[in-house]
mmCIF file of C-alpha atoms in Angstrom:
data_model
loop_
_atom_site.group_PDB
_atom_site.id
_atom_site.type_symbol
_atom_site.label_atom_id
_atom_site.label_comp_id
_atom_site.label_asym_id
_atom_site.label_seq_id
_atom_site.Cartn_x
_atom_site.Cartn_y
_atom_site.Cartn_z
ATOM 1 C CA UNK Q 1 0.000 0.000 0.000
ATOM 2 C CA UNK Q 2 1.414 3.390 -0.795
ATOM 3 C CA UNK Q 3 -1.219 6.087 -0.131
ATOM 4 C CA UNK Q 4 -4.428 5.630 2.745
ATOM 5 C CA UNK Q 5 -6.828 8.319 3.272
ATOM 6 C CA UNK Q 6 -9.079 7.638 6.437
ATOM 7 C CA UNK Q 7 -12.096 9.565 7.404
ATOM 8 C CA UNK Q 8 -10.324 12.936 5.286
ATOM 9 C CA UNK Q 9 -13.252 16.049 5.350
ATOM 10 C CA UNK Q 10 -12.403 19.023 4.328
ATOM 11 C CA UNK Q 11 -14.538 22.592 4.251
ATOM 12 C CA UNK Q 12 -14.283 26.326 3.040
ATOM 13 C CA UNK Q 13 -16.043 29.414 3.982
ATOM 14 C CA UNK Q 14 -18.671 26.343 6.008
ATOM 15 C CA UNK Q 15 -19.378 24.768 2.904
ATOM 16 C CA UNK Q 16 -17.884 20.792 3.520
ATOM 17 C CA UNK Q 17 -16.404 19.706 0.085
ATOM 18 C CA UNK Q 18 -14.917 16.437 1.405
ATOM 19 C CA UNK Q 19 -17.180 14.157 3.995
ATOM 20 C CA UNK Q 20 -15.433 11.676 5.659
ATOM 21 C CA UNK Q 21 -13.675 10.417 2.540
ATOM 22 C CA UNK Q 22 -11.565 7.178 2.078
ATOM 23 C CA UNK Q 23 -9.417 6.025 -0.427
ATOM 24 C CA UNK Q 24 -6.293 3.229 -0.823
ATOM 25 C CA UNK Q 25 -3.785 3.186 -3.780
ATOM 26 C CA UNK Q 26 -1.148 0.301 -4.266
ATOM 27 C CA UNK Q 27 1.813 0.889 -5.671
ATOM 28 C CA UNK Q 28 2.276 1.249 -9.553
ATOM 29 C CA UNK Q 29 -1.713 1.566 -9.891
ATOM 30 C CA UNK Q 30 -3.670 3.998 -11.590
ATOM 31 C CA UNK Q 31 -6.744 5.867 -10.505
ATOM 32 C CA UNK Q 32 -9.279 7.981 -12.338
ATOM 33 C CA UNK Q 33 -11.478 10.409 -10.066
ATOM 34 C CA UNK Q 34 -14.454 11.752 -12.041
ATOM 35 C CA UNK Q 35 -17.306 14.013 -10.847
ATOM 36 C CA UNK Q 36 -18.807 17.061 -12.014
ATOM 37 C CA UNK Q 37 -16.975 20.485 -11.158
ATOM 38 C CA UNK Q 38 -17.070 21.623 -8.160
ATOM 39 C CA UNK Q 39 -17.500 18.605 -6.453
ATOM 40 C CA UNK Q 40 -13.804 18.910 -4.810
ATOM 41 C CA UNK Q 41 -11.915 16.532 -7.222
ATOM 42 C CA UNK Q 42 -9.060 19.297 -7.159
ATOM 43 C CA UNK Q 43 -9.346 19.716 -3.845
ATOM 44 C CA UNK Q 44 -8.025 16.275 -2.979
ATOM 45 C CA UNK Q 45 -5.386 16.312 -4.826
ATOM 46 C CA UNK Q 46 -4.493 19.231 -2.913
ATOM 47 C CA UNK Q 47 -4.448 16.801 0.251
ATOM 48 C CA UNK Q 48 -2.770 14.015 -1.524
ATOM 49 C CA UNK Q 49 -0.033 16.251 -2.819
ATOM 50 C CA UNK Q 50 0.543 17.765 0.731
ATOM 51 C CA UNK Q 51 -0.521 21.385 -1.218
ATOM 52 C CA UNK Q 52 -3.192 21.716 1.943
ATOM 53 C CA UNK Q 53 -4.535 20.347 5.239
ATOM 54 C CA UNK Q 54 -7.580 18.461 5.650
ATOM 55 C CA UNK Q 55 -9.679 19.596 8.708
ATOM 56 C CA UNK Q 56 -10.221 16.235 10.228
ATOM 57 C CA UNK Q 57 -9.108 12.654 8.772
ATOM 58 C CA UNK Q 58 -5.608 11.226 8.303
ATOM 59 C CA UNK Q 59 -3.482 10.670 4.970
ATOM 60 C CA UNK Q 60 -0.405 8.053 5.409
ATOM 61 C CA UNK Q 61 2.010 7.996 2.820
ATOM 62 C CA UNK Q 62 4.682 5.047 2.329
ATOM 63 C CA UNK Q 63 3.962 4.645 5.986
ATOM 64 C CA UNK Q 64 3.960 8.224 6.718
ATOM 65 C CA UNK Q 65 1.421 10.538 8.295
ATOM 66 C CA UNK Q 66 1.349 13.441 5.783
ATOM 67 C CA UNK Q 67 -1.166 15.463 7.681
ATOM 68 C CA UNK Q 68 0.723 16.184 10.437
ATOM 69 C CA UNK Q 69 4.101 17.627 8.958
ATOM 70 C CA UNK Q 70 5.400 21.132 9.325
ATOM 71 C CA UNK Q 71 5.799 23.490 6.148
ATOM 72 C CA UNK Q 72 9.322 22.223 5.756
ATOM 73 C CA UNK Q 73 9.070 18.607 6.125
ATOM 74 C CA UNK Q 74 5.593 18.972 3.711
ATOM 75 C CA UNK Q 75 8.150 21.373 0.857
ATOM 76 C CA UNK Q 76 10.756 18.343 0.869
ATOM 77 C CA UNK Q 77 8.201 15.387 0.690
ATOM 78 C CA UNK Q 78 6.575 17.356 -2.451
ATOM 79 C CA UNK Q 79 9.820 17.294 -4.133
ATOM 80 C CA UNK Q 80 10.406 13.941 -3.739
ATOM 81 C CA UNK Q 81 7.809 12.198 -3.152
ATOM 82 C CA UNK Q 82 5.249 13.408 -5.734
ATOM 83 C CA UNK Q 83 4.974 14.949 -9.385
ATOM 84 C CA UNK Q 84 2.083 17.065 -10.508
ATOM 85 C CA UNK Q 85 1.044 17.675 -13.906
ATOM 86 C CA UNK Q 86 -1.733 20.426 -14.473
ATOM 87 C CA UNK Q 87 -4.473 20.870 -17.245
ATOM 88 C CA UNK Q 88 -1.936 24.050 -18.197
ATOM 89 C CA UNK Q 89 1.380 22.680 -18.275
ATOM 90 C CA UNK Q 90 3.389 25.400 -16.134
ATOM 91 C CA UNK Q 91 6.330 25.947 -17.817
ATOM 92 C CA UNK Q 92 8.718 28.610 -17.148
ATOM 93 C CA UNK Q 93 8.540 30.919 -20.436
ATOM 94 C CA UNK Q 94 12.118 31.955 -20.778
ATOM 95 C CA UNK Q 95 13.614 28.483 -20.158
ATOM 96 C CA UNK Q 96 14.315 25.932 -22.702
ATOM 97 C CA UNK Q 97 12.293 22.429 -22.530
ATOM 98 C CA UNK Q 98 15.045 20.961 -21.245
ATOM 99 C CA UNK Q 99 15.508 23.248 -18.740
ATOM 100 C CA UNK Q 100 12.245 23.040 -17.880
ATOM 101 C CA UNK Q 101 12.394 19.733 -16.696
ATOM 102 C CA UNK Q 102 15.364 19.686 -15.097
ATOM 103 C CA UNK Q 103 14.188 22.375 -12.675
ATOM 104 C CA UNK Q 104 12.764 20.417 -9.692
ATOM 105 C CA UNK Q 105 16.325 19.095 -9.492
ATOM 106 C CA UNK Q 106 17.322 22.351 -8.323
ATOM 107 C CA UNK Q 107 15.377 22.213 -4.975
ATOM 108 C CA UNK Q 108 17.789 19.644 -3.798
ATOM 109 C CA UNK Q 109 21.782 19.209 -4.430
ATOM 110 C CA UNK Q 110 21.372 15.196 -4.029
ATOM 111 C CA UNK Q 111 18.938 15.174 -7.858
ATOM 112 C CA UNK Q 112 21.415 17.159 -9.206
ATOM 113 C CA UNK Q 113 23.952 14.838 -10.571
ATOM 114 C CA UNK Q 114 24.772 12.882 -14.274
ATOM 115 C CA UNK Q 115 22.354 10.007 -13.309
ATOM 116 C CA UNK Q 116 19.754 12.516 -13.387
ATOM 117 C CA UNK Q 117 20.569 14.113 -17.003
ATOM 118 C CA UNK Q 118 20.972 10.517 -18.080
ATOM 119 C CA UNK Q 119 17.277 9.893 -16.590
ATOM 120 C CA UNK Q 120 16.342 13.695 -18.314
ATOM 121 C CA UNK Q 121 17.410 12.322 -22.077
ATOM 122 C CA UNK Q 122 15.912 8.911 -21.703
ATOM 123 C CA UNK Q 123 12.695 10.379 -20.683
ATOM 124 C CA UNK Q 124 12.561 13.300 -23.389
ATOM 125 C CA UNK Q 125 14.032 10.216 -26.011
ATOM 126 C CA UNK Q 126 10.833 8.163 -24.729
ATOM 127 C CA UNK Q 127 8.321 10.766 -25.261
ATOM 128 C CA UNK Q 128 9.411 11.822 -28.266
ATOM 129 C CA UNK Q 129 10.114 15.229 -27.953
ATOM 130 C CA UNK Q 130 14.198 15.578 -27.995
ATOM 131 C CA UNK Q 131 14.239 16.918 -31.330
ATOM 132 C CA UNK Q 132 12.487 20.336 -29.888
ATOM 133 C CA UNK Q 133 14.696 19.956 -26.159
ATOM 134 C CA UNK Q 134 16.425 23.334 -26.888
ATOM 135 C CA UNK Q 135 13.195 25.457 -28.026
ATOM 136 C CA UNK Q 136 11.127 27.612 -25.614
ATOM 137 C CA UNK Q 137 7.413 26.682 -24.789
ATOM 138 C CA UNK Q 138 6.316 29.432 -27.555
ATOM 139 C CA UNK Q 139 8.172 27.384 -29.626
ATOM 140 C CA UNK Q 140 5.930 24.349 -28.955
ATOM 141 C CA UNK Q 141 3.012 23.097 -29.641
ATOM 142 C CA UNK Q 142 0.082 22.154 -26.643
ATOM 143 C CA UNK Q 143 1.029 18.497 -26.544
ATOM 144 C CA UNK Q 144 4.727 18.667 -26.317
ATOM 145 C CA UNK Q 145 4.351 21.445 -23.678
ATOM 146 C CA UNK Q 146 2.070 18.897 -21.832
ATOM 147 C CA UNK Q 147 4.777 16.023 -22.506
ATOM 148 C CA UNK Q 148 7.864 18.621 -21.051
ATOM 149 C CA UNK Q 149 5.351 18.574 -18.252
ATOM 150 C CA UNK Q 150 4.990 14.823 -17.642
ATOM 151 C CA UNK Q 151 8.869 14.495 -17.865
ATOM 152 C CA UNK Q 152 9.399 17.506 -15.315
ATOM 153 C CA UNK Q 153 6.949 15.459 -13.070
ATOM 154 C CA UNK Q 154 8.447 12.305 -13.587
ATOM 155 C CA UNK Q 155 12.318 13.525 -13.135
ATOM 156 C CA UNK Q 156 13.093 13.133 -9.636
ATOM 157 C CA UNK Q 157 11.438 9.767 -9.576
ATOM 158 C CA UNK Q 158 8.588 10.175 -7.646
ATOM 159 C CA UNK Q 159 6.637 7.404 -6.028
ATOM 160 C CA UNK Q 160 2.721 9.142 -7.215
ATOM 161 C CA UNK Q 161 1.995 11.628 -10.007
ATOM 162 C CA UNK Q 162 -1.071 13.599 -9.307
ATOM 163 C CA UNK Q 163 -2.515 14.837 -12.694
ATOM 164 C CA UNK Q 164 -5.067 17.273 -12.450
ATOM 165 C CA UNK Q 165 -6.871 17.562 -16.271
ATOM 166 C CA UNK Q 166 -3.629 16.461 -17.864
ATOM 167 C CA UNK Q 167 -5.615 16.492 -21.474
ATOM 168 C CA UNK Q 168 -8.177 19.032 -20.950
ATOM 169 C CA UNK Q 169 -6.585 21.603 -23.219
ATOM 170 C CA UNK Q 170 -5.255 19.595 -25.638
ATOM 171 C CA UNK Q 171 -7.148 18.740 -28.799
ATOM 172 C CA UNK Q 172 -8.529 15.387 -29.505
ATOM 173 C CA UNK Q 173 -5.567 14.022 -30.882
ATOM 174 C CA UNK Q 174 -2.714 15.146 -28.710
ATOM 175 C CA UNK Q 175 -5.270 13.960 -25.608
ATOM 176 C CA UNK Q 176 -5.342 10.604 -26.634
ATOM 177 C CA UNK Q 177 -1.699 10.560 -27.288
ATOM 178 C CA UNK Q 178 -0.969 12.452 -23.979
ATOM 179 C CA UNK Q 179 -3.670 10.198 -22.030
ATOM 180 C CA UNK Q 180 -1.019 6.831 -23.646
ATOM 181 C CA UNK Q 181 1.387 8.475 -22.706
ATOM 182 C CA UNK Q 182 0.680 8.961 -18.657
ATOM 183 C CA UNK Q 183 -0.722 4.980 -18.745
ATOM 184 C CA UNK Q 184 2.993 3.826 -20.449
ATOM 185 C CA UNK Q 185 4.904 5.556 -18.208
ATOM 186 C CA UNK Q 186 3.006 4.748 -15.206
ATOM 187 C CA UNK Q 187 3.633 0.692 -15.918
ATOM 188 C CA UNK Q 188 7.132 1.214 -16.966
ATOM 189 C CA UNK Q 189 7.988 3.625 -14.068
ATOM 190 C CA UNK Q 190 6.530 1.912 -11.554
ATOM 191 C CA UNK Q 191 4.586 5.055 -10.451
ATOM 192 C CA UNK Q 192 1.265 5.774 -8.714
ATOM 193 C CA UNK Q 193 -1.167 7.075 -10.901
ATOM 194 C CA UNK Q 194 -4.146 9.529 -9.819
ATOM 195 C CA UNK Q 195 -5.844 11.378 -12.621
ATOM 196 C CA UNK Q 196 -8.624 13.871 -12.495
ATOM 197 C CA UNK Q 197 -10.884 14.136 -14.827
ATOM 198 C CA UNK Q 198 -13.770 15.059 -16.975
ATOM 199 C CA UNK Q 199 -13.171 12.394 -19.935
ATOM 200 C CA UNK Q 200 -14.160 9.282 -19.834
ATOM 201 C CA UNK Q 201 -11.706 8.190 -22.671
ATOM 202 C CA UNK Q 202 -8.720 9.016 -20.397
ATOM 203 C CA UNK Q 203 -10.407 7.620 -16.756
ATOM 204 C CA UNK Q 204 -11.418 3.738 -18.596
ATOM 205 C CA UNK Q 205 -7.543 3.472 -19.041
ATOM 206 C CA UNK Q 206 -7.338 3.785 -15.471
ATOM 207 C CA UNK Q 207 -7.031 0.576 -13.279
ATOM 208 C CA UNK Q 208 -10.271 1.988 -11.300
ATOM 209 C CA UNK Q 209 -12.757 4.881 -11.988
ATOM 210 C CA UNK Q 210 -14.218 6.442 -8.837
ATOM 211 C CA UNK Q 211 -16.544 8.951 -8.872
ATOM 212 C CA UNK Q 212 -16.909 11.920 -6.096
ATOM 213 C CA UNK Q 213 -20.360 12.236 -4.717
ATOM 214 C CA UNK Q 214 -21.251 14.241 -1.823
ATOM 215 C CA UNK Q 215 -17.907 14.622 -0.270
ATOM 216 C CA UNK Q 216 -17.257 10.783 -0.727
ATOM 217 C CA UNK Q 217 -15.521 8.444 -3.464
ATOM 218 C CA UNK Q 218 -17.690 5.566 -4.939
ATOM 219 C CA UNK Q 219 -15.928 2.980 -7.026
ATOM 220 C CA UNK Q 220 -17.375 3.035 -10.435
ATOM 221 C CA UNK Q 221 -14.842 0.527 -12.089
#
């Protein structure tokens, strides 16, 4: 077991977004969260990736009580625990794609070393977008950003990757390819998978679907 969340609610400005929610991911799977919006899909992933609190409940991770760390402990487990791919990829405008994903080594002296370039090629090499690793994000189109994005997340090796509409501004064509792509490198990596979202063609390549209802997740696949 890698991630357990017990009993997690969470509320803002008294309105309760997450009721007493529970939820247990294995290692190497994948996980689709549907729901409509505002039903506090994002929201979780805020708890999951240690980006927020939850009022009452408890998230262990790898044996680990998240929701109890200080801001420190919380900045280093991000950064090496977890990668986070957006529905807008997040890349810095004035730095090259490769430099783009080699930035969440800089957070720590121990990621920055050869091994880690080495990992950087393989991983721009396996998503096919070396040929463009020296242009700027203007300089791309909206699926390679989004793959620079999935490399940045995967580069420090994290155990989950928390993507949060990875394909919802992509067109139909670079979504399917994108939504391969996060499925691929989830098997081959080894890595967690949790994946919100609003299409159904991404979540049924998902080990399980659950849907969020009322502050709760019900298994749907």
């Amino acid at each position: 077991m890698l991630l357990q969340l017990t009993n997690i609610s969470k509320s803002y400005s008294g309105r309760k977004i997450l009721d007493g929610l529970n939820l247990s991911v294995d290692r190497g799977e994948s996980i689709a969260i549907i729901g409509p919006s505002g039903s506090g899909k994002t929201t979780l992933l805020n708890l999951v990736g240690a980006l927020d609190q939850p009022d009452f409940g408890e998230i262990i991770f790898d044996g680990r009580n998240i929701s109890g760390m200080n801001a420190l402990d919380l900045s280093a487990f991000r950064s090496e625990q977890i990668g986070l791919v957006f529905q807008m990829h997040h890349l810095l405008p004035q730095l090259s794609l490769w430099e783009n994903v080699l930035l969440p080594t800089l957070i720590d002296k121990k990621f920055q070393s050869e091994e880690t370039s080495e990992r950087a090629k393989r991983l721009i090499e396996r998503v096919g977008i070396a040929a463009v690793a020296s242009q700027k994000p203007s300089e791309l189109s909206g699926g390679e950003c989004q793959r620079t994005a999935v490399v940045r997340a995967l580069i420090n090796k994290p155990k989950l990757i928390l993507a949060d509409e990875p394909t919802g501004a992509l067109d139909q064509h670079s979504a399917a390819n994108l939504a391969d792509l996060l499925i691929q490198l989830n098997k081959e990596e080894g890595t967690a998978l949790i994946t919100v979202t609003h299409s159904m063609q991404l979540a049924e390549k998902m080990d399980k679907i659950y849907e969020l209802e009322d502050g709760k997740l019900v298994e749907v696949k």
